[in-house]
Amino acid sequence: MANIREIAEAAGVSITTVSRVLNGHPYVKAEKRKKVLDTIERLEYARNVHAVHLSKGFSNMIGVVLPTISLPYFSELIEGIAEEAAKSEVHFALYQTNYQLEKETFALEQLKHRQVDGLIFCSKAMSDEELLNWRDTGPFILCQDSRERLFSTVSIPHHEAFRRGLDFLIEKGHKKIAIGLARKHGVNSHYRLEAYKEALAAIGEPYRDEWVFERSLTIADGQTLFSAWSRMDDKPTAIFVANDQVSAGLYLEARKHQVQIPENLAILSCDNQPISELLGISTIEIKTKEMGRHAFRLLQKGIRGEEAEKKILPYRLIERSTV
Amino acid sequence: MANIREIAEAAGVSITTVSRVLNGHPYVKAEKRKKVLDTIERLEYARNVHAVHLSKGFSNMIGVVLPTISLPYFSELIEGIAEEAAKSEVHFALYQTNYQLEKETFALEQLKHRQVDGLIFCSKAMSDEELLNWRDTGPFILCQDSRERLFSTVSIPHHEAFRRGLDFLIEKGHKKIAIGLARKHGVNSHYRLEAYKEALAAIGEPYRDEWVFERSLTIADGQTLFSAWSRMDDKPTAIFVANDQVSAGLYLEARKHQVQIPENLAILSCDNQPISELLGISTIEIKTKEMGRHAFRLLQKGIRGEEAEKKILPYRLIERSTV
DNA sequence: CTGAAAGCGCTTACAG
DNA sequence: CTGAAAGCGCTTACAG
């Protein structure tokens, strides 16, 4: 593989001049520019990016940290990031964590080693406090609703949105409401639980631990949730779950067992993925792809050294036929 | 940020020695090693990967080329690749192409620039002939069943597997069989169409263009497919589609319109994603994650300069209730 | 408009 | 076991 020196020699100019045409700088005589370009073409020269990165001090590559790629919510988020990244010609590496702390630490370490210019946390297990220790390592942003003002974040107002869903169920006459959370200790789950307790208090219902389901993420989790529900003596009349995969599993399993929806059981979820539309499941829409786009832009700002910023995205309740 | 020279000075050794402990080389006196390690810790030193890459000539990063991330088939494939990559401590960048040729070319260009050490094509629009021109650019492998022997590939035997599905429908008494292909000109689609024509010939049925549906990839495509089917005067009694998203859309839409499955319409698909199990859709299982793992290993071999290899994975017909 | 030279931060023969 | 020095392939003040 030819390098810049060989191109310079072959074209009869200096290395500096080659570098200038490579970077589209002005102040190169048209004739020389052409000669360099021709030589590059003829020798099939391709710039070695590692040398460029070392010289420039950055790599135009960011890291995306997420628990798993195979949940529609996350793949949609990535699509948004990818679209925006492509426009700016930046690459991204994926760090799949399964919510393991050491995997998240690994990603931060990569940031420290300058493997990436910045990090987008789609969701994380690490506490805000701990993440704060990494602040000087390099720029990163969260796709979560964090109250820590030093973090740049993009998200919907989780507390408010979840409360909206609960109030909707209450308006429809439900008092016995169960919820399904993605994780026990997640930040979003924390806000959702808060909203849940408030809503119960507002209608004078007691809080019951057994009506809070955890680890509800996948279709299979939705099926499990149905089994749990059907085994209960005192059954909730409505279940509000974290995403459309869970509600799809729950809904289809319920129908399989001749449970009438919404008469015997009302179902509400979040995200508005295609499957919820197909099954007619009521849900709270989140513009996930849009969120990905904003995440990328926010990170770019961080990389440029701008101050932390909180971007709040809208959400919308979509009534279909399961409530 | 400290660099290796500062560490050397602070520890009172040479740069070479620091590099040796960084790379775990033997022949460093324990005492010096400790001193270096302590200094690294104290100064929070992190090696600049760009310098390492430039020096070593590779980056331990591969590129994954795929049309979209948000189809379960592809996200599962990525999970397999990611698992294996993590073990070898290699990173990967995602190149999302939407089957646009220029995006695929872009990925190959990155390979040329040494941005990545190798490329995995999960699916591609580029013809084998054209891709062949890029052979000297660097190592890459395909997750497709290519007859070009110079390419390393990992896949199921598409022709055979699709034929197996068709024969299964025929055994069940179907003669009027339609198929849904992911793309018109894909390699897999090509093999599937071949198998389709053979199967029809075997039972003396004519080939009809209007019974070959294209661009069948998503749940929404499955819904569209149902509309097309229900508008037909002469209806096929069975449809064999490219993946479980399509069959799910088709199946649910059919049920919504009171079409009895499989009495009025039999449905068969490929992949065996969770949704097919949930809905009881008969399908041909592909171990997609396994395929991702093999893909990574095959690429590693290519990077080490080993010869092209074709890895054939097993498939399995899973009978459920839609045929 | 152009080029010689220093610098980015590592690795690795080579000599001891 | 250890270190001085060359080299990886670029970019970018600086001087002209």
PDB file of N, CA, C and O (backbone and C1' of nucleotides) in Angstrom, chain A residues 4 19 23 45 47-48 51 55, chain D residues 8-15:
ATOM      1  N   ILE A   4       1.697   8.386   1.849  1.00  0.00           N
ATOM      2  CA  ILE A   4       1.660   9.772   1.368  1.00  0.00           C
ATOM      3  C   ILE A   4       2.995  10.209   0.751  1.00  0.00           C
ATOM      4  O   ILE A   4       3.043  11.017  -0.174  1.00  0.00           O
ATOM      5  N   SER A  19      -0.990  16.376   1.490  1.00  0.00           N
ATOM      6  CA  SER A  19      -1.872  16.451   2.643  1.00  0.00           C
ATOM      7  C   SER A  19      -2.925  17.540   2.422  1.00  0.00           C
ATOM      8  O   SER A  19      -4.096  17.363   2.755  1.00  0.00           O
ATOM      9  N   ASN A  23      -6.997  17.004   2.328  1.00  0.00           N
ATOM     10  CA  ASN A  23      -7.905  17.627   3.288  1.00  0.00           C
ATOM     11  C   ASN A  23      -8.713  18.775   2.700  1.00  0.00           C
ATOM     12  O   ASN A  23      -9.361  19.514   3.431  1.00  0.00           O
ATOM     13  N   TYR A  45      -4.193   4.943  -3.897  1.00  0.00           N
ATOM     14  CA  TYR A  45      -3.810   5.324  -2.547  1.00  0.00           C
ATOM     15  C   TYR A  45      -5.031   5.504  -1.649  1.00  0.00           C
ATOM     16  O   TYR A  45      -6.056   6.041  -2.062  1.00  0.00           O
ATOM     17  N   ARG A  47      -5.686   6.823   2.376  1.00  0.00           N
ATOM     18  CA  ARG A  47      -5.080   7.369   3.579  1.00  0.00           C
ATOM     19  C   ARG A  47      -5.182   6.383   4.739  1.00  0.00           C
ATOM     20  O   ARG A  47      -6.229   5.762   4.937  1.00  0.00           O
ATOM     21  N   ASN A  48      -4.158   6.250   5.486  1.00  0.00           N
ATOM     22  CA  ASN A  48      -4.190   5.409   6.683  1.00  0.00           C
ATOM     23  C   ASN A  48      -4.841   6.195   7.823  1.00  0.00           C
ATOM     24  O   ASN A  48      -4.281   7.157   8.343  1.00  0.00           O
ATOM     25  N   ALA A  51      -2.993   6.922  11.273  1.00  0.00           N
ATOM     26  CA  ALA A  51      -2.048   8.038  11.307  1.00  0.00           C
ATOM     27  C   ALA A  51      -2.806   9.358  11.447  1.00  0.00           C
ATOM     28  O   ALA A  51      -2.401  10.241  12.205  1.00  0.00           O
ATOM     29  N   SER A  55      -2.453  11.903  14.622  1.00  0.00           N
ATOM     30  CA  SER A  55      -2.063  13.281  14.373  1.00  0.00           C
ATOM     31  C   SER A  55      -3.112  14.270  14.890  1.00  0.00           C
ATOM     32  O   SER A  55      -2.786  15.257  15.533  1.00  0.00           O
TER      33      SER A  55
ATOM     34  P    DC D   8       8.482   3.011   8.054  1.00  0.00           P
ATOM     35  O5'  DC D   8       6.984   2.866   8.519  1.00  0.00           O
ATOM     36  C5'  DC D   8       6.529   1.740   9.259  1.00  0.00           C
ATOM     37  C4'  DC D   8       5.228   2.138   9.912  1.00  0.00           C
ATOM     38  C3'  DC D   8       4.492   3.235   9.153  1.00  0.00           C
ATOM     39  O3'  DC D   8       3.619   2.628   8.209  1.00  0.00           O
ATOM     40  C1'  DC D   8       4.512   3.648  11.529  1.00  0.00           C
ATOM     41  P    DG D   9       3.655   3.148   6.664  1.00  0.00           P
ATOM     42  O5'  DG D   9       2.768   4.457   6.762  1.00  0.00           O
ATOM     43  C5'  DG D   9       1.470   4.360   7.309  1.00  0.00           C
ATOM     44  C4'  DG D   9       0.940   5.746   7.525  1.00  0.00           C
ATOM     45  C3'  DG D   9       1.075   6.674   6.304  1.00  0.00           C
ATOM     46  O3'  DG D   9      -0.135   7.380   6.158  1.00  0.00           O
ATOM     47  C1'  DG D   9       1.953   7.706   8.181  1.00  0.00           C
ATOM     48  P    DC D  10      -0.547   8.060   4.810  1.00  0.00           P
ATOM     49  O5'  DC D  10      -1.586   9.131   5.355  1.00  0.00           O
ATOM     50  C5'  DC D  10      -1.203  10.456   5.584  1.00  0.00           C
ATOM     51  C4'  DC D  10      -1.491  10.829   7.026  1.00  0.00           C
ATOM     52  C3'  DC D  10      -1.617  12.328   7.217  1.00  0.00           C
ATOM     53  O3'  DC D  10      -2.996  12.669   7.235  1.00  0.00           O
ATOM     54  C1'  DC D  10      -0.088  11.397   8.800  1.00  0.00           C
ATOM     55  P    DT D  11      -3.419  14.157   6.933  1.00  0.00           P
ATOM     56  O5'  DT D  11      -2.868  14.964   8.198  1.00  0.00           O
ATOM     57  C5'  DT D  11      -3.554  14.893   9.438  1.00  0.00           C
ATOM     58  C4'  DT D  11      -2.964  15.919  10.384  1.00  0.00           C
ATOM     59  C3'  DT D  11      -3.220  17.367   9.955  1.00  0.00           C
ATOM     60  O3'  DT D  11      -3.517  18.094  11.140  1.00  0.00           O
ATOM     61  C1'  DT D  11      -0.899  17.001  10.193  1.00  0.00           C
ATOM     62  P    DT D  12      -4.265  19.457  11.063  1.00  0.00           P
ATOM     63  O5'  DT D  12      -3.204  20.485  11.638  1.00  0.00           O
ATOM     64  C5'  DT D  12      -2.212  20.031  12.562  1.00  0.00           C
ATOM     65  C4'  DT D  12      -1.106  21.055  12.637  1.00  0.00           C
ATOM     66  C3'  DT D  12      -1.462  22.419  12.034  1.00  0.00           C
ATOM     67  O3'  DT D  12      -0.772  23.419  12.788  1.00  0.00           O
ATOM     68  C1'  DT D  12       0.416  21.584  10.947  1.00  0.00           C
ATOM     69  P    DA D  13      -1.589  24.616  13.420  1.00  0.00           P
ATOM     70  O5'  DA D  13      -0.846  25.902  12.849  1.00  0.00           O
ATOM     71  C5'  DA D  13      -0.294  26.821  13.736  1.00  0.00           C
ATOM     72  C4'  DA D  13       1.106  26.420  14.155  1.00  0.00           C
ATOM     73  C3'  DA D  13       2.106  27.551  13.932  1.00  0.00           C
ATOM     74  O3'  DA D  13       3.038  27.601  14.991  1.00  0.00           O
ATOM     75  C1'  DA D  13       2.680  25.666  12.588  1.00  0.00           C
ATOM     76  P    DC D  14       3.760  29.041  15.205  1.00  0.00           P
ATOM     77  O5'  DC D  14       4.884  29.044  14.079  1.00  0.00           O
ATOM     78  C5'  DC D  14       5.837  27.985  14.050  1.00  0.00           C
ATOM     79  C4'  DC D  14       6.723  28.160  12.839  1.00  0.00           C
ATOM     80  C3'  DC D  14       6.911  29.625  12.407  1.00  0.00           C
ATOM     81  O3'  DC D  14       8.283  29.943  12.436  1.00  0.00           O
ATOM     82  C1'  DC D  14       6.409  28.222  10.553  1.00  0.00           C
ATOM     83  P    DA D  15       8.767  31.474  12.161  1.00  0.00           P
ATOM     84  O5'  DA D  15       9.482  31.291  10.757  1.00  0.00           O
ATOM     85  C5'  DA D  15      10.213  30.093  10.477  1.00  0.00           C
ATOM     86  C4'  DA D  15      10.567  30.083   9.015  1.00  0.00           C
ATOM     87  C3'  DA D  15      10.873  31.479   8.455  1.00  0.00           C
ATOM     88  O3'  DA D  15      11.996  31.375   7.587  1.00  0.00           O
ATOM     89  C1'  DA D  15       9.147  30.482   7.198  1.00  0.00           C
TER      90       DA D  15
END
